Amino acid sequence: MPKSPFDANFDGKVGDVVASVEGSNPAPQAHEAPAPLASSVAPKTSKAVAAAPAAVAAPVVVSEQSFDQNALGQLLKYLILKEGREAASSEQAEERRKQIQRQRDRNAKDQDSKILLKQARCKHLKGGKKGPKTQNKDYAVYQHRFIAFTEYIRCRICGMKWFHNDTVEYLEREDKNGRMRKISNHTKKGWREAVDMVDASTDTPSASESLPNVAPNATNLDAAGLKFENRFVDKETGEAIEGIQL
């Protein structure tokens, strides 16, 4: 009897075939355990497990928190070392500057001492080391007047300057604070002695530009040099005010 739709004289009945197939492989009951695997698979599984390494090292896990702490520690260490190097460099530079300044101060004191010694030994006379060639003494000094009508007498050889208040014992000089102080006179010559040297000198006096209308007790002059009188005018009335003098 044909069993397949592709066989000749197939009548379309396949029920007995399905029943025979279901009867040969019955479905397992709910209380029954599934059948174990074939024994041929067990040896393959045991061989695969045996081929694996006996002990596998656990991977090193670094947490984000521990990494941040290490990076922060490295950064702080670097900053501390950097600050230490900069501080040491600054200290060295400051020490070099102080050494240079101390050397400059010593040089300035030595220079000032040389100048004072030269002025103390100077005779203020023309003619070089051998002195004047004639019996008449010719001093190398001159008198200078400034625009504010202050004067000094200066030696052309040593550069010493004498002012009106200088005496044989003391010189009056202005300090850094603007106060006049008396210092010892190393030349042993005051203003009077300097004036005597100017009288015996052939040098001519010098002066800065002078303004006649600002000189003490001078008559007021205009730009053309003509005399004029001060007139005070009331700004509100425009009338001249009499009896006011400068």
PDB file of C-alpha atoms in Angstrom:
ATOM      1  CA  MET A   1       0.000   0.000   0.000  1.00  0.00           C
ATOM      2  CA  PRO A   2       1.416   3.358  -0.999  1.00  0.00           C
ATOM      3  CA  LYS A   3       2.626   5.383   2.082  1.00  0.00           C
ATOM      4  CA  SER A   4       3.837   8.580   0.461  1.00  0.00           C
ATOM      5  CA  PRO A   5       2.069  11.215  -1.596  1.00  0.00           C
ATOM      6  CA  PHE A   6       4.765  10.707  -4.174  1.00  0.00           C
ATOM      7  CA  ASP A   7       3.928   6.987  -4.611  1.00  0.00           C
ATOM      8  CA  ALA A   8       1.532   5.773  -7.233  1.00  0.00           C
ATOM      9  CA  ASN A   9      -2.040   4.892  -6.176  1.00  0.00           C
ATOM     10  CA  PHE A  10      -1.707   7.055  -2.930  1.00  0.00           C
ATOM     11  CA  ASP A  11      -5.161   7.241  -1.315  1.00  0.00           C
ATOM     12  CA  GLY A  12      -4.293  10.098   1.108  1.00  0.00           C
ATOM     13  CA  LYS A  13      -4.456   8.066   4.390  1.00  0.00           C
ATOM     14  CA  VAL A  14      -1.494   8.525   6.751  1.00  0.00           C
ATOM     15  CA  GLY A  15      -3.111   7.861  10.161  1.00  0.00           C
ATOM     16  CA  ASP A  16      -1.635   4.459  10.754  1.00  0.00           C
ATOM     17  CA  VAL A  17       1.834   5.802   9.995  1.00  0.00           C
ATOM     18  CA  VAL A  18       1.548   8.633  12.581  1.00  0.00           C
ATOM     19  CA  ALA A  19       0.203   6.188  15.172  1.00  0.00           C
ATOM     20  CA  SER A  20       3.013   3.786  14.592  1.00  0.00           C
ATOM     21  CA  VAL A  21       5.552   6.612  15.014  1.00  0.00           C
ATOM     22  CA  GLU A  22       3.944   7.847  18.269  1.00  0.00           C
ATOM     23  CA  GLY A  23       3.819   4.319  19.635  1.00  0.00           C
ATOM     24  CA  SER A  24       7.502   3.717  19.039  1.00  0.00           C
ATOM     25  CA  ASN A  25       8.592   6.918  21.004  1.00  0.00           C
ATOM     26  CA  PRO A  26       6.227   7.471  23.947  1.00  0.00           C
ATOM     27  CA  ALA A  27       6.270  10.899  25.667  1.00  0.00           C
ATOM     28  CA  PRO A  28       7.861  10.910  29.093  1.00  0.00           C
ATOM     29  CA  GLN A  29       5.608  11.186  32.107  1.00  0.00           C
ATOM     30  CA  ALA A  30       5.655  14.241  34.345  1.00  0.00           C
ATOM     31  CA  HIS A  31       7.038  12.281  37.340  1.00  0.00           C
ATOM     32  CA  GLU A  32       9.772  10.644  35.378  1.00  0.00           C
ATOM     33  CA  ALA A  33      13.281  12.224  35.125  1.00  0.00           C
ATOM     34  CA  PRO A  34      14.737  12.886  31.712  1.00  0.00           C
ATOM     35  CA  ALA A  35      16.998  10.258  30.307  1.00  0.00           C
ATOM     36  CA  PRO A  36      20.690  10.797  31.001  1.00  0.00           C
ATOM     37  CA  LEU A  37      23.052  11.812  28.256  1.00  0.00           C
ATOM     38  CA  ALA A  38      24.787   9.213  26.245  1.00  0.00           C
ATOM     39  CA  SER A  39      27.869   7.783  27.814  1.00  0.00           C
ATOM     40  CA  SER A  40      29.892   8.684  24.736  1.00  0.00           C
ATOM     41  CA  VAL A  41      29.664  12.431  25.535  1.00  0.00           C
ATOM     42  CA  ALA A  42      31.107  12.172  29.100  1.00  0.00           C
ATOM     43  CA  PRO A  43      34.680  11.317  28.142  1.00  0.00           C
ATOM     44  CA  LYS A  44      34.847  14.311  25.769  1.00  0.00           C
ATOM     45  CA  THR A  45      33.692  16.695  28.507  1.00  0.00           C
ATOM     46  CA  SER A  46      36.219  15.368  31.019  1.00  0.00           C
ATOM     47  CA  LYS A  47      39.030  15.726  28.497  1.00  0.00           C
ATOM     48  CA  ALA A  48      38.096  19.378  27.816  1.00  0.00           C
ATOM     49  CA  VAL A  49      38.118  20.171  31.520  1.00  0.00           C
ATOM     50  CA  ALA A  50      41.455  18.431  31.991  1.00  0.00           C
ATOM     51  CA  ALA A  51      42.966  20.452  29.145  1.00  0.00           C
ATOM     52  CA  ALA A  52      42.168  23.792  30.953  1.00  0.00           C
ATOM     53  CA  PRO A  53      44.905  25.201  33.268  1.00  0.00           C
ATOM     54  CA  ALA A  54      44.724  24.125  36.877  1.00  0.00           C
ATOM     55  CA  ALA A  55      44.873  27.642  38.382  1.00  0.00           C
ATOM     56  CA  VAL A  56      43.945  30.891  36.553  1.00  0.00           C
ATOM     57  CA  ALA A  57      45.364  34.150  38.028  1.00  0.00           C
ATOM     58  CA  ALA A  58      42.702  36.651  39.017  1.00  0.00           C
ATOM     59  CA  PRO A  59      42.861  39.929  36.986  1.00  0.00           C
ATOM     60  CA  VAL A  60      44.123  43.045  38.837  1.00  0.00           C
ATOM     61  CA  VAL A  61      41.253  45.474  39.235  1.00  0.00           C
ATOM     62  CA  VAL A  62      42.193  49.149  39.896  1.00  0.00           C
ATOM     63  CA  SER A  63      39.321  51.229  41.156  1.00  0.00           C
ATOM     64  CA  GLU A  64      38.783  54.791  39.981  1.00  0.00           C
ATOM     65  CA  GLN A  65      39.043  56.133  43.548  1.00  0.00           C
ATOM     66  CA  SER A  66      42.479  54.555  44.157  1.00  0.00           C
ATOM     67  CA  PHE A  67      43.723  55.872  40.800  1.00  0.00           C
ATOM     68  CA  ASP A  68      42.572  59.426  41.650  1.00  0.00           C
ATOM     69  CA  GLN A  69      44.324  59.284  45.032  1.00  0.00           C
ATOM     70  CA  ASN A  70      47.597  58.133  43.469  1.00  0.00           C
ATOM     71  CA  ALA A  71      47.443  60.850  40.792  1.00  0.00           C
ATOM     72  CA  LEU A  72      46.704  63.519  43.419  1.00  0.00           C
ATOM     73  CA  GLY A  73      49.625  62.351  45.549  1.00  0.00           C
ATOM     74  CA  GLN A  74      51.990  62.493  42.557  1.00  0.00           C
ATOM     75  CA  LEU A  75      50.749  65.991  41.675  1.00  0.00           C
ATOM     76  CA  LEU A  76      51.228  67.275  45.213  1.00  0.00           C
ATOM     77  CA  LYS A  77      54.725  65.819  45.362  1.00  0.00           C
ATOM     78  CA  TYR A  78      55.638  67.497  42.074  1.00  0.00           C
ATOM     79  CA  LEU A  79      54.255  70.869  43.203  1.00  0.00           C
ATOM     80  CA  ILE A  80      56.125  70.693  46.518  1.00  0.00           C
ATOM     81  CA  LEU A  81      59.412  69.917  44.752  1.00  0.00           C
ATOM     82  CA  LYS A  82      58.794  72.717  42.261  1.00  0.00           C
ATOM     83  CA  GLU A  83      58.096  75.250  45.021  1.00  0.00           C
ATOM     84  CA  GLY A  84      61.257  74.152  46.832  1.00  0.00           C
ATOM     85  CA  ARG A  85      63.378  74.680  43.730  1.00  0.00           C
ATOM     86  CA  GLU A  86      61.867  78.101  43.066  1.00  0.00           C
ATOM     87  CA  ALA A  87      62.361  79.165  46.694  1.00  0.00           C
ATOM     88  CA  ALA A  88      66.013  78.061  46.622  1.00  0.00           C
ATOM     89  CA  SER A  89      66.562  79.919  43.352  1.00  0.00           C
ATOM     90  CA  SER A  90      64.975  83.079  44.773  1.00  0.00           C
ATOM     91  CA  GLU A  91      67.146  82.906  47.889  1.00  0.00           C
ATOM     92  CA  GLN A  92      70.276  82.527  45.784  1.00  0.00           C
ATOM     93  CA  ALA A  93      69.299  85.484  43.579  1.00  0.00           C
ATOM     94  CA  GLU A  94      68.564  87.650  46.641  1.00  0.00           C
ATOM     95  CA  GLU A  95      71.894  86.717  48.215  1.00  0.00           C
ATOM     96  CA  ARG A  96      73.736  87.614  44.987  1.00  0.00           C
ATOM     97  CA  ARG A  97      71.913  90.961  44.861  1.00  0.00           C
ATOM     98  CA  LYS A  98      72.874  91.724  48.471  1.00  0.00           C
ATOM     99  CA  GLN A  99      76.497  90.831  47.799  1.00  0.00           C
ATOM    100  CA  ILE A 100      76.564  93.104  44.752  1.00  0.00           C
ATOM    101  CA  GLN A 101      74.958  95.941  46.712  1.00  0.00           C
ATOM    102  CA  ARG A 102      77.435  95.537  49.563  1.00  0.00           C
ATOM    103  CA  GLN A 103      80.295  95.664  47.082  1.00  0.00           C
ATOM    104  CA  ARG A 104      78.822  98.787  45.478  1.00  0.00           C
ATOM    105  CA  ASP A 105      78.489 100.443  48.869  1.00  0.00           C
ATOM    106  CA  ARG A 106      82.114  99.632  49.664  1.00  0.00           C
ATOM    107  CA  ASN A 107      83.187 101.016  46.292  1.00  0.00           C
ATOM    108  CA  ALA A 108      81.115 104.175  46.843  1.00  0.00           C
ATOM    109  CA  LYS A 109      82.610 104.687  50.294  1.00  0.00           C
ATOM    110  CA  ASP A 110      86.082 104.185  48.914  1.00  0.00           C
ATOM    111  CA  GLN A 111      85.339 106.644  46.118  1.00  0.00           C
ATOM    112  CA  ASP A 112      83.911 109.197  48.550  1.00  0.00           C
ATOM    113  CA  SER A 113      86.923 108.755  50.802  1.00  0.00           C
ATOM    114  CA  LYS A 114      89.252 109.339  47.850  1.00  0.00           C
ATOM    115  CA  ILE A 115      87.342 112.483  46.862  1.00  0.00           C
ATOM    116  CA  LEU A 116      87.377 113.854  50.422  1.00  0.00           C
ATOM    117  CA  LEU A 117      91.083 113.099  50.732  1.00  0.00           C
ATOM    118  CA  LYS A 118      91.767 114.832  47.420  1.00  0.00           C
ATOM    119  CA  GLN A 119      89.791 117.918  48.503  1.00  0.00           C
ATOM    120  CA  ALA A 120      91.552 118.012  51.876  1.00  0.00           C
ATOM    121  CA  ARG A 121      94.987 117.892  50.232  1.00  0.00           C
ATOM    122  CA  CYS A 122      94.151 120.257  47.363  1.00  0.00           C
ATOM    123  CA  LYS A 123      95.759 123.734  47.483  1.00  0.00           C
ATOM    124  CA  HIS A 124      93.298 125.091  44.889  1.00  0.00           C
ATOM    125  CA  LEU A 125      96.144 126.768  43.038  1.00  0.00           C
ATOM    126  CA  LYS A 126      96.891 126.864  39.332  1.00  0.00           C
ATOM    127  CA  GLY A 127     100.224 125.664  38.004  1.00  0.00           C
ATOM    128  CA  GLY A 128     100.041 121.906  38.513  1.00  0.00           C
ATOM    129  CA  LYS A 129     102.135 119.976  41.039  1.00  0.00           C
ATOM    130  CA  LYS A 130     105.007 122.482  40.917  1.00  0.00           C
ATOM    131  CA  GLY A 131     102.730 125.374  41.762  1.00  0.00           C
ATOM    132  CA  PRO A 132     102.424 128.761  40.056  1.00  0.00           C
ATOM    133  CA  LYS A 133     105.311 129.975  37.959  1.00  0.00           C
ATOM    134  CA  THR A 134     105.087 133.494  39.406  1.00  0.00           C
ATOM    135  CA  GLN A 135     105.025 134.811  42.935  1.00  0.00           C
ATOM    136  CA  ASN A 136     101.390 135.862  42.598  1.00  0.00           C
ATOM    137  CA  LYS A 137      98.957 133.166  43.660  1.00  0.00           C
ATOM    138  CA  ASP A 138      96.250 132.385  41.145  1.00  0.00           C
ATOM    139  CA  TYR A 139      93.536 130.165  42.568  1.00  0.00           C
ATOM    140  CA  ALA A 140      91.553 127.802  40.366  1.00  0.00           C
ATOM    141  CA  VAL A 141      88.233 128.789  41.902  1.00  0.00           C
ATOM    142  CA  TYR A 142      85.212 130.681  40.593  1.00  0.00           C
ATOM    143  CA  GLN A 143      81.905 131.945  41.942  1.00  0.00           C
ATOM    144  CA  HIS A 144      78.588 130.854  40.420  1.00  0.00           C
ATOM    145  CA  ARG A 145      75.089 132.281  40.951  1.00  0.00           C
ATOM    146  CA  PHE A 146      71.948 130.271  40.231  1.00  0.00           C
ATOM    147  CA  ILE A 147      68.602 131.531  38.944  1.00  0.00           C
ATOM    148  CA  ALA A 148      67.250 131.512  42.516  1.00  0.00           C
ATOM    149  CA  PHE A 149      70.128 133.834  43.540  1.00  0.00           C
ATOM    150  CA  THR A 150      71.911 131.175  45.582  1.00  0.00           C
ATOM    151  CA  GLU A 151      75.676 131.110  45.174  1.00  0.00           C
ATOM    152  CA  TYR A 152      78.625 128.819  45.717  1.00  0.00           C
ATOM    153  CA  ILE A 153      82.362 128.940  45.121  1.00  0.00           C
ATOM    154  CA  ARG A 154      83.843 125.904  43.388  1.00  0.00           C
ATOM    155  CA  CYS A 155      87.361 124.665  42.863  1.00  0.00           C
ATOM    156  CA  ARG A 156      88.083 123.504  39.324  1.00  0.00           C
ATOM    157  CA  ILE A 157      90.738 121.017  40.478  1.00  0.00           C
ATOM    158  CA  CYS A 158      89.100 119.018  43.274  1.00  0.00           C
ATOM    159  CA  GLY A 159      85.458 120.011  42.758  1.00  0.00           C
ATOM    160  CA  MET A 160      84.979 121.328  46.316  1.00  0.00           C
ATOM    161  CA  LYS A 161      82.035 123.712  46.786  1.00  0.00           C
ATOM    162  CA  TRP A 162      81.624 126.307  49.532  1.00  0.00           C
ATOM    163  CA  PHE A 163      78.287 127.918  50.448  1.00  0.00           C
ATOM    164  CA  HIS A 164      77.415 131.013  52.482  1.00  0.00           C
ATOM    165  CA  ASN A 165      76.934 129.204  55.798  1.00  0.00           C
ATOM    166  CA  ASP A 166      80.158 127.177  55.611  1.00  0.00           C
ATOM    167  CA  THR A 167      82.783 127.885  58.243  1.00  0.00           C
ATOM    168  CA  VAL A 168      86.276 126.601  58.894  1.00  0.00           C
ATOM    169  CA  GLU A 169      84.941 124.037  61.366  1.00  0.00           C
ATOM    170  CA  TYR A 170      81.650 122.953  59.765  1.00  0.00           C
ATOM    171  CA  LEU A 171      79.896 122.621  56.413  1.00  0.00           C
ATOM    172  CA  GLU A 172      76.110 122.883  56.170  1.00  0.00           C
ATOM    173  CA  ARG A 173      74.597 120.332  53.816  1.00  0.00           C
ATOM    174  CA  GLU A 174      71.078 119.051  53.152  1.00  0.00           C
ATOM    175  CA  ASP A 175      70.385 115.411  54.006  1.00  0.00           C
ATOM    176  CA  LYS A 176      67.979 112.964  52.328  1.00  0.00           C
ATOM    177  CA  ASN A 177      65.065 114.262  54.424  1.00  0.00           C
ATOM    178  CA  GLY A 178      65.602 117.866  53.342  1.00  0.00           C
ATOM    179  CA  ARG A 179      67.030 119.034  56.666  1.00  0.00           C
ATOM    180  CA  MET A 180      70.237 121.028  56.963  1.00  0.00           C
ATOM    181  CA  ARG A 181      72.965 119.330  58.966  1.00  0.00           C
ATOM    182  CA  LYS A 182      76.442 120.351  60.018  1.00  0.00           C
ATOM    183  CA  ILE A 183      79.347 118.106  59.067  1.00  0.00           C
ATOM    184  CA  SER A 184      83.044 118.442  59.732  1.00  0.00           C
ATOM    185  CA  ASN A 185      84.907 120.648  57.253  1.00  0.00           C
ATOM    186  CA  HIS A 186      87.729 118.549  55.826  1.00  0.00           C
ATOM    187  CA  THR A 187      89.160 121.459  53.785  1.00  0.00           C
ATOM    188  CA  LYS A 188      89.596 123.769  56.795  1.00  0.00           C
ATOM    189  CA  LYS A 189      88.354 126.636  54.623  1.00  0.00           C
ATOM    190  CA  GLY A 190      84.999 128.377  54.947  1.00  0.00           C
ATOM    191  CA  TRP A 191      83.036 130.859  52.853  1.00  0.00           C
ATOM    192  CA  ARG A 192      85.238 133.796  53.828  1.00  0.00           C
ATOM    193  CA  GLU A 193      88.415 131.964  52.865  1.00  0.00           C
ATOM    194  CA  ALA A 194      86.791 130.923  49.587  1.00  0.00           C
ATOM    195  CA  VAL A 195      85.879 134.552  48.821  1.00  0.00           C
ATOM    196  CA  ASP A 196      89.504 135.575  49.415  1.00  0.00           C
ATOM    197  CA  MET A 197      90.604 132.907  46.928  1.00  0.00           C
ATOM    198  CA  VAL A 198      88.083 134.227  44.370  1.00  0.00           C
ATOM    199  CA  ASP A 199      89.488 137.743  44.783  1.00  0.00           C
ATOM    200  CA  ALA A 200      92.992 136.403  44.078  1.00  0.00           C
ATOM    201  CA  SER A 201      91.859 134.355  41.066  1.00  0.00           C
ATOM    202  CA  THR A 202      91.862 135.391  37.422  1.00  0.00           C
ATOM    203  CA  ASP A 203      88.786 133.269  36.725  1.00  0.00           C
ATOM    204  CA  THR A 204      85.592 135.142  35.909  1.00  0.00           C
ATOM    205  CA  PRO A 205      82.349 134.439  37.805  1.00  0.00           C
ATOM    206  CA  SER A 206      79.483 132.615  36.134  1.00  0.00           C
ATOM    207  CA  ALA A 207      75.709 132.842  36.516  1.00  0.00           C
ATOM    208  CA  SER A 208      72.553 131.157  35.354  1.00  0.00           C
ATOM    209  CA  GLU A 209      69.849 133.035  33.474  1.00  0.00           C
ATOM    210  CA  SER A 210      68.529 135.818  35.707  1.00  0.00           C
ATOM    211  CA  LEU A 211      65.007 137.283  35.802  1.00  0.00           C
ATOM    212  CA  PRO A 212      65.110 140.923  36.913  1.00  0.00           C
ATOM    213  CA  ASN A 213      61.423 141.094  37.893  1.00  0.00           C
ATOM    214  CA  VAL A 214      61.800 138.240  40.401  1.00  0.00           C
ATOM    215  CA  ALA A 215      64.980 139.504  42.009  1.00  0.00           C
ATOM    216  CA  PRO A 216      64.705 140.615  45.633  1.00  0.00           C
ATOM    217  CA  ASN A 217      63.534 144.267  45.940  1.00  0.00           C
ATOM    218  CA  ALA A 218      63.559 144.616  42.141  1.00  0.00           C
ATOM    219  CA  THR A 219      61.179 146.860  40.179  1.00  0.00           C
ATOM    220  CA  ASN A 220      58.465 145.024  38.243  1.00  0.00           C
ATOM    221  CA  LEU A 221      59.167 144.930  34.516  1.00  0.00           C
ATOM    222  CA  ASP A 222      57.099 143.699  31.605  1.00  0.00           C
ATOM    223  CA  ALA A 223      58.294 141.535  28.722  1.00  0.00           C
ATOM    224  CA  ALA A 224      59.769 144.588  26.978  1.00  0.00           C
ATOM    225  CA  GLY A 225      61.715 145.595  30.114  1.00  0.00           C
ATOM    226  CA  LEU A 226      59.465 148.602  30.870  1.00  0.00           C
ATOM    227  CA  LYS A 227      58.402 149.415  34.409  1.00  0.00           C
ATOM    228  CA  PHE A 228      54.801 148.936  35.438  1.00  0.00           C
ATOM    229  CA  GLU A 229      52.793 149.238  38.625  1.00  0.00           C
ATOM    230  CA  ASN A 230      50.601 146.574  40.095  1.00  0.00           C
ATOM    231  CA  ARG A 231      46.888 147.386  39.859  1.00  0.00           C
ATOM    232  CA  PHE A 232      44.247 145.335  41.653  1.00  0.00           C
ATOM    233  CA  VAL A 233      40.786 145.408  40.118  1.00  0.00           C
ATOM    234  CA  ASP A 234      37.517 144.274  41.663  1.00  0.00           C
ATOM    235  CA  LYS A 235      36.073 141.569  39.407  1.00  0.00           C
ATOM    236  CA  GLU A 236      32.465 142.508  40.206  1.00  0.00           C
ATOM    237  CA  THR A 237      32.658 146.289  39.785  1.00  0.00           C
ATOM    238  CA  GLY A 238      35.771 146.598  37.601  1.00  0.00           C
ATOM    239  CA  GLU A 239      37.124 149.436  39.766  1.00  0.00           C
ATOM    240  CA  ALA A 240      40.752 149.675  40.822  1.00  0.00           C
ATOM    241  CA  ILE A 241      41.524 149.013  44.462  1.00  0.00           C
ATOM    242  CA  GLU A 242      43.974 151.437  46.051  1.00  0.00           C
ATOM    243  CA  GLY A 243      46.339 150.953  48.959  1.00  0.00           C
ATOM    244  CA  ILE A 244      47.446 147.355  48.206  1.00  0.00           C
ATOM    245  CA  GLN A 245      51.133 146.647  47.781  1.00  0.00           C
ATOM    246  CA  LEU A 246      53.076 143.454  47.218  1.00  0.00           C
TER     247      LEU A 246
END
